[in-house]
Coordinates of C-alpha atoms and ligand atoms in Angstrom, one line a residue:
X1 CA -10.4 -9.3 -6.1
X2 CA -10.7 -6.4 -4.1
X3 CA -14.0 -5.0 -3.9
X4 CA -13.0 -1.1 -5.7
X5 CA -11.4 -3.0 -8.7
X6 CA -14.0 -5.3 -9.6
X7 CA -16.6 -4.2 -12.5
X8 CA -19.1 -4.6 -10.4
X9 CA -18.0 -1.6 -8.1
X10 CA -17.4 0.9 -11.4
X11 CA -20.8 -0.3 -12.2
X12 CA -22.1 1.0 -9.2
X13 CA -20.2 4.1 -8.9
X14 CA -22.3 5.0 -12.1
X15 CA -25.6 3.6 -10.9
X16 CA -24.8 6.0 -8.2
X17 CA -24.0 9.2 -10.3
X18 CA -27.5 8.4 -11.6
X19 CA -29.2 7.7 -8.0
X20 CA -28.8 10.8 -7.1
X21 CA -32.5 11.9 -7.5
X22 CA -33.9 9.3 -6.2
X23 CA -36.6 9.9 -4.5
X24 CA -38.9 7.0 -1.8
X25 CA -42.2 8.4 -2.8
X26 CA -42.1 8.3 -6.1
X27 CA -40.3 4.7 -6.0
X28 CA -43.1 3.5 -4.3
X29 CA -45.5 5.7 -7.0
X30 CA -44.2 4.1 -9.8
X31 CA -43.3 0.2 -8.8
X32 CA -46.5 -1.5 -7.2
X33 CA -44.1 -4.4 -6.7
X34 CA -41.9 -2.5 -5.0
X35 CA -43.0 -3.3 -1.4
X36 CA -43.2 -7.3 -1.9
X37 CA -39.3 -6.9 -3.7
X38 CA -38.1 -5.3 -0.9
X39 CA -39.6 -7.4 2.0
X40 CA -38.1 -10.6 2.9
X41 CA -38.8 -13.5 6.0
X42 CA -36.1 -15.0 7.6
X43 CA -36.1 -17.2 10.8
X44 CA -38.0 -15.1 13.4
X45 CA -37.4 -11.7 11.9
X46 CA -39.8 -9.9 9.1
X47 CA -37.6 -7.6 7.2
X48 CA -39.1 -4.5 5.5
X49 CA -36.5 -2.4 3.3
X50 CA -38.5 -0.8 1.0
X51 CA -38.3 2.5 2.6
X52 CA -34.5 2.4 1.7
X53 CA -32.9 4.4 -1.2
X54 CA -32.3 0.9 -3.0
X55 CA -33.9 -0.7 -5.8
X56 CA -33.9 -3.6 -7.7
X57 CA -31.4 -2.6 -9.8
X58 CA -29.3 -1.4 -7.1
X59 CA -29.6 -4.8 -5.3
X60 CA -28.8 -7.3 -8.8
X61 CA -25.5 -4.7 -8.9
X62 CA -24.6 -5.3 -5.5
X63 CA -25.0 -8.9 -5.5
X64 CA -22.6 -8.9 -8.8
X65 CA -20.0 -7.0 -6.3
X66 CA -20.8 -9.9 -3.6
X67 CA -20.0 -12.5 -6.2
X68 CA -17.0 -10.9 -7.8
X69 CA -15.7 -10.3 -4.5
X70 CA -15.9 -14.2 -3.1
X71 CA -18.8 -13.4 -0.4
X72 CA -20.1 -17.4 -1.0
X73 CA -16.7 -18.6 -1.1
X74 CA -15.9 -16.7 2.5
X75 CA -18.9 -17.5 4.2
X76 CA -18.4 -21.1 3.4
X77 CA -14.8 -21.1 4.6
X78 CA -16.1 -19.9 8.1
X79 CA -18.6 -22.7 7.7
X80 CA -15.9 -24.8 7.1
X81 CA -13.8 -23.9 9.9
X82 CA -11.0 -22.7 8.2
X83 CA -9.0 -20.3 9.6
X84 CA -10.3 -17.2 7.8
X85 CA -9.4 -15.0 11.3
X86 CA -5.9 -14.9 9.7
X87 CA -4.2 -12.3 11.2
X88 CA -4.5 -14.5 14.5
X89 CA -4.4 -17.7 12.5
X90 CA -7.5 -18.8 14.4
X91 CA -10.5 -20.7 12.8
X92 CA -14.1 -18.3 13.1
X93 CA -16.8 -20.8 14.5
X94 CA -19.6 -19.2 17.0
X95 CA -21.8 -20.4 15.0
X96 CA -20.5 -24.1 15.8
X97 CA -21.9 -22.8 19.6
X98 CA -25.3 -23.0 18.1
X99 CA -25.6 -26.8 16.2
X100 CA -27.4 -28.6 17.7
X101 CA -25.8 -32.2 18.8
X102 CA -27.7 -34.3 15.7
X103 CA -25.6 -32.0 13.6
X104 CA -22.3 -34.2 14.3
X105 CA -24.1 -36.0 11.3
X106 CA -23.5 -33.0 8.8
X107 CA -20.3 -31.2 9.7
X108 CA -16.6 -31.9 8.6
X109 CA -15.1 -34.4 10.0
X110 CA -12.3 -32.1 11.5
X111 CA -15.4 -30.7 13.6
X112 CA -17.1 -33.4 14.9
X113 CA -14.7 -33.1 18.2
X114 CA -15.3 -29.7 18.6
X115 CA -18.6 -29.8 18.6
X116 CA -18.9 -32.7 20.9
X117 CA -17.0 -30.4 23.4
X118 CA -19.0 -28.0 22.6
X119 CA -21.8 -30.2 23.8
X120 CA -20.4 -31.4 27.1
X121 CA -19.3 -28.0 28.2
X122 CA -22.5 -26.8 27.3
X123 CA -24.4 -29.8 29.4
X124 CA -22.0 -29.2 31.9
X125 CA -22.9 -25.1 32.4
X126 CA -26.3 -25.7 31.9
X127 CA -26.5 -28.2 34.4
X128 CA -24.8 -25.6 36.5
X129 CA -26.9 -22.8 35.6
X130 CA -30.1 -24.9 36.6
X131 CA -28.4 -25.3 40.0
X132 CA -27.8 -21.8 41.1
X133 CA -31.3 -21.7 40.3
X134 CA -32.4 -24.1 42.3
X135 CA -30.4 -22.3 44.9
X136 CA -32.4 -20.3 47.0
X137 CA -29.5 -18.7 49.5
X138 CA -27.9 -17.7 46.0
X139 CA -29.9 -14.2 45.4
X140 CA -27.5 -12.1 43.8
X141 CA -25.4 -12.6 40.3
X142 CA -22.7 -10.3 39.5
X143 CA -20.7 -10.9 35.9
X144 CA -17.4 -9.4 36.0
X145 CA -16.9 -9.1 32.7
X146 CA -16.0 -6.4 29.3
X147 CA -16.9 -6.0 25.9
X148 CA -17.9 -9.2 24.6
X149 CA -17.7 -10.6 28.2
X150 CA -20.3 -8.4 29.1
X151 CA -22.3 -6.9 26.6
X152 CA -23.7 -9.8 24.8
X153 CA -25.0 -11.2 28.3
X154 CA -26.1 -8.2 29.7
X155 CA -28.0 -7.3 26.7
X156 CA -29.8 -10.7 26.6
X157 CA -30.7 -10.7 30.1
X158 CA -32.1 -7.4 29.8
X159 CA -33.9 -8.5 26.7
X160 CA -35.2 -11.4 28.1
X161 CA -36.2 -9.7 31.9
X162 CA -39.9 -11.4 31.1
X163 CA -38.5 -15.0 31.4
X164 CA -35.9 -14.1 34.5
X165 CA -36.4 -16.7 37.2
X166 CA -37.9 -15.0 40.4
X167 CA -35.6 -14.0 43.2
X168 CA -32.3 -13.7 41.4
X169 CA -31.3 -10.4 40.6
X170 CA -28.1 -10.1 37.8
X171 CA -25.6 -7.2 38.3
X172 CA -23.3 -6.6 35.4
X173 CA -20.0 -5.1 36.1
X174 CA -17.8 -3.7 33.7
X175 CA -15.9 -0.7 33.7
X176 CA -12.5 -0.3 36.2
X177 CA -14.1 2.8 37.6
X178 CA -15.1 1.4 40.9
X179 CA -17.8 3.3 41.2
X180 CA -19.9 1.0 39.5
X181 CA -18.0 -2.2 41.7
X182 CA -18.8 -0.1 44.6
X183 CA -22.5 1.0 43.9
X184 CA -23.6 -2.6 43.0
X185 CA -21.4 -4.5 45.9
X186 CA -23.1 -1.9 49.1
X187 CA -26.6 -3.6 48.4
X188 CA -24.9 -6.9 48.7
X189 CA -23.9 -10.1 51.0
X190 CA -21.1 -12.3 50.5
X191 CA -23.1 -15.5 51.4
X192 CA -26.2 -14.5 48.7
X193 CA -23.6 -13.5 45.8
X194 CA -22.5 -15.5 43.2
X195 CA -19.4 -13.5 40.7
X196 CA -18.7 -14.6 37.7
X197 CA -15.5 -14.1 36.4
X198 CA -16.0 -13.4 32.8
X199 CA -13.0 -13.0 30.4
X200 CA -11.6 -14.8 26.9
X201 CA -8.2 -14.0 28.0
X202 CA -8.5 -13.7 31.7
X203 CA -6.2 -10.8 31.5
X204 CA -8.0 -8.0 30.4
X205 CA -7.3 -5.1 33.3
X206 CA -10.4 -4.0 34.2
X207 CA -11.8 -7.1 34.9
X208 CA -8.9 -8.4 36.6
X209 CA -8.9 -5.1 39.0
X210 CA -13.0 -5.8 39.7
X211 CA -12.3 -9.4 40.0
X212 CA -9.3 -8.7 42.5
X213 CA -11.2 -5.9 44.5
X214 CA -14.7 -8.2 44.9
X215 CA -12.7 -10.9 46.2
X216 CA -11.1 -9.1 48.4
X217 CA -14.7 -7.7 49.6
X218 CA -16.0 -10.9 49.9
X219 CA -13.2 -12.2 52.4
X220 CA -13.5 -8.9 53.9
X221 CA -16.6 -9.4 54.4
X222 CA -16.5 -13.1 56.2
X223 CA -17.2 -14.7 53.1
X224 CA -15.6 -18.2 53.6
X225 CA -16.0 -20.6 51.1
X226 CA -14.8 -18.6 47.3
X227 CA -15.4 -22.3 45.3
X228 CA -18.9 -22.0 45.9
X229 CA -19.2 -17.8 45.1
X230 CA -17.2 -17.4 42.6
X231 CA -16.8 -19.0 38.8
X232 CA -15.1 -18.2 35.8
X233 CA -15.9 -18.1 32.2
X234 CA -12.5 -18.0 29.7
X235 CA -10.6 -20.0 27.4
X236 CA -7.4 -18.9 29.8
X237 CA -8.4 -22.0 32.5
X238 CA -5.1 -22.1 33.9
X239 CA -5.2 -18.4 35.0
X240 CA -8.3 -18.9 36.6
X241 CA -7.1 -21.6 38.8
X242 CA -4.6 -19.5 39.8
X243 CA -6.7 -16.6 40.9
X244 CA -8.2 -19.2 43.0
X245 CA -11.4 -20.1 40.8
X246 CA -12.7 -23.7 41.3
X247 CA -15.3 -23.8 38.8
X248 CA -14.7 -22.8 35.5
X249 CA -16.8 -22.9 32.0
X250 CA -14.0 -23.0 29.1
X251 CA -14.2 -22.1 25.6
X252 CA -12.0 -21.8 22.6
X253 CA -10.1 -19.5 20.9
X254 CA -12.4 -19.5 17.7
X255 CA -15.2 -17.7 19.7
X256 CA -14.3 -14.2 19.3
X257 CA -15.1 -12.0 22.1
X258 CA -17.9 -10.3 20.5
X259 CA -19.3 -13.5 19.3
X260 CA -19.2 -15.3 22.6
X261 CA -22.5 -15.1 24.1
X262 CA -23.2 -18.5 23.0
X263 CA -20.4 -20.1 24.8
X264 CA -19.8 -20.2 28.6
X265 CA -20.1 -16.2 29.0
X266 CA -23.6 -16.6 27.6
X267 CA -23.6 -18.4 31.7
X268 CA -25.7 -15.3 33.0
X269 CA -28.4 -15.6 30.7
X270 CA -28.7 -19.4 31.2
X271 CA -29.0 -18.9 35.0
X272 CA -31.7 -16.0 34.1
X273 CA -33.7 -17.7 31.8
X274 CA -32.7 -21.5 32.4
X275 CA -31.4 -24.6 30.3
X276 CA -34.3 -24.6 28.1
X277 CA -34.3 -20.9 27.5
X278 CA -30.9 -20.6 26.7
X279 CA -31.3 -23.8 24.2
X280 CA -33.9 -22.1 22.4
X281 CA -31.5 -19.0 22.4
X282 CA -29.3 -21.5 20.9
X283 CA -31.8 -22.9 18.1
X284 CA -33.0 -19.3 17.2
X285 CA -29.5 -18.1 16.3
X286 CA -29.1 -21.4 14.9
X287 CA -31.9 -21.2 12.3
X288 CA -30.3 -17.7 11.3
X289 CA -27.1 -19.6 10.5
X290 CA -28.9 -22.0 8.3
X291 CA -31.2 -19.1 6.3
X292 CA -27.4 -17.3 6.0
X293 CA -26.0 -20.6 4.4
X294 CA -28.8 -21.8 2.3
X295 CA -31.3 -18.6 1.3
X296 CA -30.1 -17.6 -2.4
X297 CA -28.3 -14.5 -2.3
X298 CA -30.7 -12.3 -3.3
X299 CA -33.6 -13.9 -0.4
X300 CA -30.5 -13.8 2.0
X301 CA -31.5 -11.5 4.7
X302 CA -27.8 -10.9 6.1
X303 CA -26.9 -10.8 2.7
X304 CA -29.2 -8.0 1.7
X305 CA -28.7 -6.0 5.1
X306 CA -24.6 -6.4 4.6
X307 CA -24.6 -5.7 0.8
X308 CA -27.3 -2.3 1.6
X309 CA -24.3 -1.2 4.4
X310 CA -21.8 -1.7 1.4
X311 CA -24.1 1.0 -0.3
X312 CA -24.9 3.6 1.8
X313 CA -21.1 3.8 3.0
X314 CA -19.2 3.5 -0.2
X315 CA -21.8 4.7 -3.1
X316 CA -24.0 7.3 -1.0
X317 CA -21.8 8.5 1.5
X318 CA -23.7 7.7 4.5
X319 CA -21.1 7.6 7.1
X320 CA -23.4 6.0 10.2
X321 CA -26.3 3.9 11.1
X322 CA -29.1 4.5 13.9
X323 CA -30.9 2.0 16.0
X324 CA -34.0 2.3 17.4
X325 CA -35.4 -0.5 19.1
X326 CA -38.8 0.4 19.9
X327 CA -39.2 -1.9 23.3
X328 CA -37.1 -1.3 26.3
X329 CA -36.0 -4.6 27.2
X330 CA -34.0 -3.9 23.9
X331 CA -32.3 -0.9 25.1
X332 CA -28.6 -2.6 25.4
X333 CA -29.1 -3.7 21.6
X334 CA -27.4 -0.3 20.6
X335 CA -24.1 -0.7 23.1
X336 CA -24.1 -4.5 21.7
X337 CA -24.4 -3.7 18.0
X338 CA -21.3 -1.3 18.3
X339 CA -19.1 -3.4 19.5
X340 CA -20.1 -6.2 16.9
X341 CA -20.2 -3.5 13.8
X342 CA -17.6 -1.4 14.6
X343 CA -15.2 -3.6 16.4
X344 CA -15.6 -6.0 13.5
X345 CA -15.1 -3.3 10.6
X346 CA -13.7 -0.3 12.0
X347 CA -10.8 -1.3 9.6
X348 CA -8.1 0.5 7.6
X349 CA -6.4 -2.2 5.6
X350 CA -7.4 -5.4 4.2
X351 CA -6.8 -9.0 5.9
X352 CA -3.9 -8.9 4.2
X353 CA -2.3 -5.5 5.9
X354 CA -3.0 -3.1 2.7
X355 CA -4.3 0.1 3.6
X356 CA -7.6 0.8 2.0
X357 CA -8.9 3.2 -0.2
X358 CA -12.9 2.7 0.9
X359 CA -14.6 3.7 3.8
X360 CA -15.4 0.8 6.3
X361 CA -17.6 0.3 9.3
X362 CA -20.1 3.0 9.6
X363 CA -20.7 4.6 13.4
X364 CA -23.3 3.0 15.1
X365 CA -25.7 4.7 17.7
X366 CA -28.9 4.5 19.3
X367 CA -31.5 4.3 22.1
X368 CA -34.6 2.8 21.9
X369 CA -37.7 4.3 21.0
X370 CA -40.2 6.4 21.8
X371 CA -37.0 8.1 24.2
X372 CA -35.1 9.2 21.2
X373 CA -37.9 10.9 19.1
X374 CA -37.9 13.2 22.1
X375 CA -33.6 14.0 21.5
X376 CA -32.1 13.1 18.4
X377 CA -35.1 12.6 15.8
X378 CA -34.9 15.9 15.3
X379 CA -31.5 15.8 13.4
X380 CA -32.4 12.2 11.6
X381 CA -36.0 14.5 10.3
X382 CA -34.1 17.8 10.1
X383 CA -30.4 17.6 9.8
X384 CA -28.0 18.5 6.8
X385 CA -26.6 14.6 6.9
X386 CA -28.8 11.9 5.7
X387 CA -28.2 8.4 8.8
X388 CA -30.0 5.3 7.7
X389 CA -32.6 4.2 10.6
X390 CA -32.9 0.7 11.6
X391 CA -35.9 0.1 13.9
X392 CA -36.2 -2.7 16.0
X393 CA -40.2 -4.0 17.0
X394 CA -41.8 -6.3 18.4
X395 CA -45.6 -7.4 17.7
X396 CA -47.2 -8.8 20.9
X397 CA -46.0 -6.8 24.2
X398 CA -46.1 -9.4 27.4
X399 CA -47.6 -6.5 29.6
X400 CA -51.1 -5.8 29.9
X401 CA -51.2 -2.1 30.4
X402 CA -54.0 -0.7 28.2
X403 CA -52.8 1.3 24.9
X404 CA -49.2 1.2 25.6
X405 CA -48.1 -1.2 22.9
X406 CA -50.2 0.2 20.1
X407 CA -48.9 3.6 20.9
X408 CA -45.4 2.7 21.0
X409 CA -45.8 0.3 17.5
X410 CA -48.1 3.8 16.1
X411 CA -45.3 5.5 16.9
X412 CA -42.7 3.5 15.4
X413 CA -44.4 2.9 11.8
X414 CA -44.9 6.5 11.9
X415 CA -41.5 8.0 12.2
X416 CA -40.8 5.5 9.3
X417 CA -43.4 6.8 7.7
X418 CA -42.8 10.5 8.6
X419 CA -38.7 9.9 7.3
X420 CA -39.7 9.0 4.0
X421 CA -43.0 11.5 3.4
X422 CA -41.7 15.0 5.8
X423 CA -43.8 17.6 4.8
X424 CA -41.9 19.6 1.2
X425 CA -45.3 21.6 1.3
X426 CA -44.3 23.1 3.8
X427 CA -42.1 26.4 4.0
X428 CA -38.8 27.3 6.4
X429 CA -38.3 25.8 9.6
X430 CA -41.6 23.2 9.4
X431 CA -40.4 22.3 5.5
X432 CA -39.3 18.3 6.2
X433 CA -37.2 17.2 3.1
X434 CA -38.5 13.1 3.6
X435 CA -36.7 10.5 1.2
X436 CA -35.1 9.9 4.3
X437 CA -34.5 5.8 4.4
X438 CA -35.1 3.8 7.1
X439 CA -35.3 -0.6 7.6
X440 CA -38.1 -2.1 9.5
X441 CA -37.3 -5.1 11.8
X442 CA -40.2 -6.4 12.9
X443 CA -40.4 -9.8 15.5
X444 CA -43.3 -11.7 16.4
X445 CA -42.9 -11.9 20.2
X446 CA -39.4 -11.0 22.3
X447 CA -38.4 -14.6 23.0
X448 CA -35.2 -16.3 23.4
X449 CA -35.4 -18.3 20.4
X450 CA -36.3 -14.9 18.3
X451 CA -33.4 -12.9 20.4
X452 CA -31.4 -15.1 19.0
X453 CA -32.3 -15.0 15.8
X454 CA -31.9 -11.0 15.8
X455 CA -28.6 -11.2 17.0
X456 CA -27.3 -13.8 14.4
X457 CA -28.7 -12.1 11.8
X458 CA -26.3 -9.1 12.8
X459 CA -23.9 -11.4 12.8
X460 CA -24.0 -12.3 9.7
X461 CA -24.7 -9.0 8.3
X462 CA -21.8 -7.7 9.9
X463 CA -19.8 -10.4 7.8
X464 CA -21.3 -9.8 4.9
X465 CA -19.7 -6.1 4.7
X466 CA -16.6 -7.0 6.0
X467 CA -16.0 -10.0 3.5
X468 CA -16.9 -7.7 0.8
X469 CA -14.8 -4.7 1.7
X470 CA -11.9 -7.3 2.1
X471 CA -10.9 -6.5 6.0
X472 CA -10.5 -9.4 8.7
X473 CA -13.5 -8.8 10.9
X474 CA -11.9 -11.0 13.4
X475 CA -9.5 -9.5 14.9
X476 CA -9.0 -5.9 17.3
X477 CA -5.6 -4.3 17.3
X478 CA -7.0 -1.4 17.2
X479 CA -7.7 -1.6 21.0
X480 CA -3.9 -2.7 21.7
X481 CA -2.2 0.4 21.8
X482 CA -4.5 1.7 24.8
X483 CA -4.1 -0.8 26.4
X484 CA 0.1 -0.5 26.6
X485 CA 0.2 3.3 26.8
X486 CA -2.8 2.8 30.4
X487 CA 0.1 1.0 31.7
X488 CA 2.5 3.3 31.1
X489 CA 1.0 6.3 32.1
X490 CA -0.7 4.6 35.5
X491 CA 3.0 3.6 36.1
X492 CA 4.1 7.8 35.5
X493 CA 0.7 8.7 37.6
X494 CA 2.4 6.5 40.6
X495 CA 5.6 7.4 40.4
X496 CA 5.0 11.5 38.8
X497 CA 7.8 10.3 36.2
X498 CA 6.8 12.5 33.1
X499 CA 10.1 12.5 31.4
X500 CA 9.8 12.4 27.5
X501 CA 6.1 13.0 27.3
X502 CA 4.7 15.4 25.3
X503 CA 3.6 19.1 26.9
X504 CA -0.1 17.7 27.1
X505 CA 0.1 14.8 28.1
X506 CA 2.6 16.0 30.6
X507 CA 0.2 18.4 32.0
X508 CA -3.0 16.1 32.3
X509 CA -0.5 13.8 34.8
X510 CA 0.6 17.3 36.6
X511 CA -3.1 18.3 37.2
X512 CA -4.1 14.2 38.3
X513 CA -1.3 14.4 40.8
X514 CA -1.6 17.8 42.1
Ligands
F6P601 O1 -10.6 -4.6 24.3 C1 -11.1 -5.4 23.3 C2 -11.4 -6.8 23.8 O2 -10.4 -7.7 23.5 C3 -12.8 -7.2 23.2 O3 -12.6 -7.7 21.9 C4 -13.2 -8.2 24.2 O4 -14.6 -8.5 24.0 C5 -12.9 -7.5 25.5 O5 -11.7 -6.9 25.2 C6 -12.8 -8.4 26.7 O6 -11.8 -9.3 26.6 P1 -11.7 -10.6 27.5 O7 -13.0 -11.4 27.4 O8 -10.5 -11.4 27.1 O9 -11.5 -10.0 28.9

């Protein structure tokens, strides 16, 4: 049933109506349980959501709308491998990317091939991976790559710069402004660089225009042997055989883009942080999948982040989310989570092509902390609009510069802090409303296997809203249209053909051309 005509969703339009003075302080005043109701462990990743505007009573209605809406019934049809990405009749398995081989035992039948391809494409990359390693004449790594062909990896390798092998340096190209191709290919030599050719399709048009241009630099630059510099990462094999590619890493078309860091396009951060890095990458996002199967609902981490989206975008009008990750290796966790949230949700209709009468994906932003206290805090302490704040920390830093880390983690359990108490006593401009909510993510140490844990956990959370505001969080047409109109208009900026466009448009080619 669709989520605005169940009972569950009238229920909570009322509990709503009612929530309205609801107020953190005195929540946490008058429920000593509150805290312990609102924490919850999952795999790598401590949870506190107490300083939400959400109660108990607020979470036992929204797991009614998650159960009158089929959440369990869509997660475990994902699980299943059914082909719940319908509007591309394609099957929805990244998480397959992250069983381990033993589980041949446990999955269906139908799956036991794929994951055994899985497996030996996996062996095979790794294997490949710990060779460029190995390779000491091989000093630079440049991923040519976009959206899910690049953030995912990037991000990772970022995250993970403490467990980079030595002497490999990893360049991530992206956008078809070749200004970035150029900047990162002048500090470069053919026979040190290694590209990766990153793409699903292996037709997207920026990375086929940086592919194109560095291997024409290469041979320009007496680069002889391309099998050995360049590789390619994409379900589209053929087309990477005919660009010239020798060795390729495939993968399927039920790894969405955005979801593909585990397959061969997670190939970067396996030659950063090796086999046995990347496996426990693997096995981290692995024992998220398991909590997200198993945990009951209302223990479910990704269920309770996912249902607590459904609440502040539909019930309290809280239109977008903030996230801080306080530790900078973090700092592409922001750009990442977009893509996944928005890309995923940023619906208008349901999987079935009804337009909707509900708000969807909320806007996603951030930069990590303390860098944003210092810009945008002001408007998350001060502003008229209320944005939920998700921070992002880690426990043990791996530096050993004195007072750094306790500062940064003081820092970040006092904004919290500061959020929800702000100063009422105060008059004019120092008077600071508080009740302002915020989420707590807190993780041990920054490792692979915890990394990975983080990210499947947005995953997941990320389904969880989109199964219950009925959309297909699978698919992207929303990028189409761009896409067809670039190659129109870079046609008209060639040829200065701007018959039947409109008096803008027609002007912005004028003023390119001129
Ligand atoms: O433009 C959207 C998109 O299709 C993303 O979903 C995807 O991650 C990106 O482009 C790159 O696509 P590809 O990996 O096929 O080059």
């Amino acid at each position: 049933m669709r989520c605005d005509q169940t009972p569950a969703w009238r229920a909570l339009q009322a509990h709503a109506n009612n929530f309205q003075g609801f107020d953190l302080r005195e929540a946490f005043r008058s429920d000593a349980q509150r805290l312990a109701a609102l924490s919850q462990t999952a795999p790598h990743v401590f949870a506190d959501l107490s300083k939400n505007h959400t109660d108990a009573a607020t979470e036992a209605l929204l797991l009614a709308l998650a159960e009158q809406t089929g959440l369990v019934q869509h997660r475990d049809a994902m699980f299943r491998g059914e082909p719940i990405n319908n509007t591309e009749g394609r099957a929805v398995m990244h998480w397959l990317l992250r069983q381990p081989p033993s589980a041949a035992r446990t999955v269906r039948a139908e799956l036991v091939e794929a994951l055994a391809q899985v497996h030996t494409t996996l062996d095979a990359m790794l294997a490949y991976a710990e060779q460029i390693r190995a390779d000491a004449q091989i000093t630079d790594v440049v991923n040519i790559g976009i959206g899910g062909s690049d953030l995912g990896p990037q991000m990772a390798v970022r995250a993970l710069q403490d467990f980079v092998v030595p002497g490999k340096r990893f360049h991530f190209v992206s956008n078809v402004d070749g200004h970035e191709l150029a900047a990162v290919l002048q500090d470069l030599r053919p026979e040190n660089t290694l590209f990766l050719i990153a793409s699903k399709t292996f037709t997207t048009l920026e990375t086929m225009t940086n592919a194109r241009s560095a291997l024409a630099w290469f041979k320009a630059q007496g680069g002889l042997d391309v099998g050995r510099h360049f590789a390619a990462l994409t379900t589209n094999v053929a087309a990477a055989a005919e660009f010239g590619i020798e060795t390729t890493f495939g993968f399927w078309d039920w790894v969405g883009g955005r979801y593909s860091m585990w397959s061969a396009i997670g190939l970067p951060v396996a030659m950063a942080i090796g086999a046995a890095g990347f496996r426990q990458l693997l096995a981290g996002a692995h024992a998220m999948d398991q909590h997200f199967q198993s945990a009951p609902l209302a223990q479910n981490l990704p269920v309770r982040l996912g249902l607590l989206d459904v609440w502040y975008r539909n019930f309290l009008g809280y239109t977008s989310r903030s996230i801080a990750p306080y530790h900078s290796a973090l700092r592409r966790v922001p750009a990442y989570l977009q893509q996944l949230e928005m890309e995923s949700n940023g619906k208008r209709v349901d999987r079935h092509g009804q337009p909707l009468p509900y708000g969807t994906s909320p806007v996603l932003w951030g930069e990590p902390g303390t860098n944003g206290q210092h810009a945008y805090f002001q408007m998350l302490h001060q502003g008229t609009d209320v944005v939920p704040l998700e921070f992002i920390a880690v426990k043990k830093p791996t530096h050993r510069l004195k007072d750094h880390h306790e500062l940064l983690l003081a820092n970040a359990i006092a904004q919290a802090q500061a959020l929800m108490l702000g100063q009422p006593d105060e008059g004019g401009h120092k008077h600071f409303t508080g009740n302002r909510p915020s989420t707590f993510l807190l993780l041990d140490e920054l490792t692979p296997a915890s990394l990975g844990a983080l990210i499947a956990l947005q995953e997941h959370r990320v389904f969880v809203s989109g199964a219950v505001w009925g959309i297909n969080s699978f698919d992207q047409w929303g990028v189409e249209l761009g896409k067809v109109l670039a190659r129109d208009i870079h046609a008209r900026i060639v040829s200065g053909d701007a018959a039947g466009l409109d008096a803008s448009t027609a002007a912005l080619l004028a003023r390119v051309r001129d």
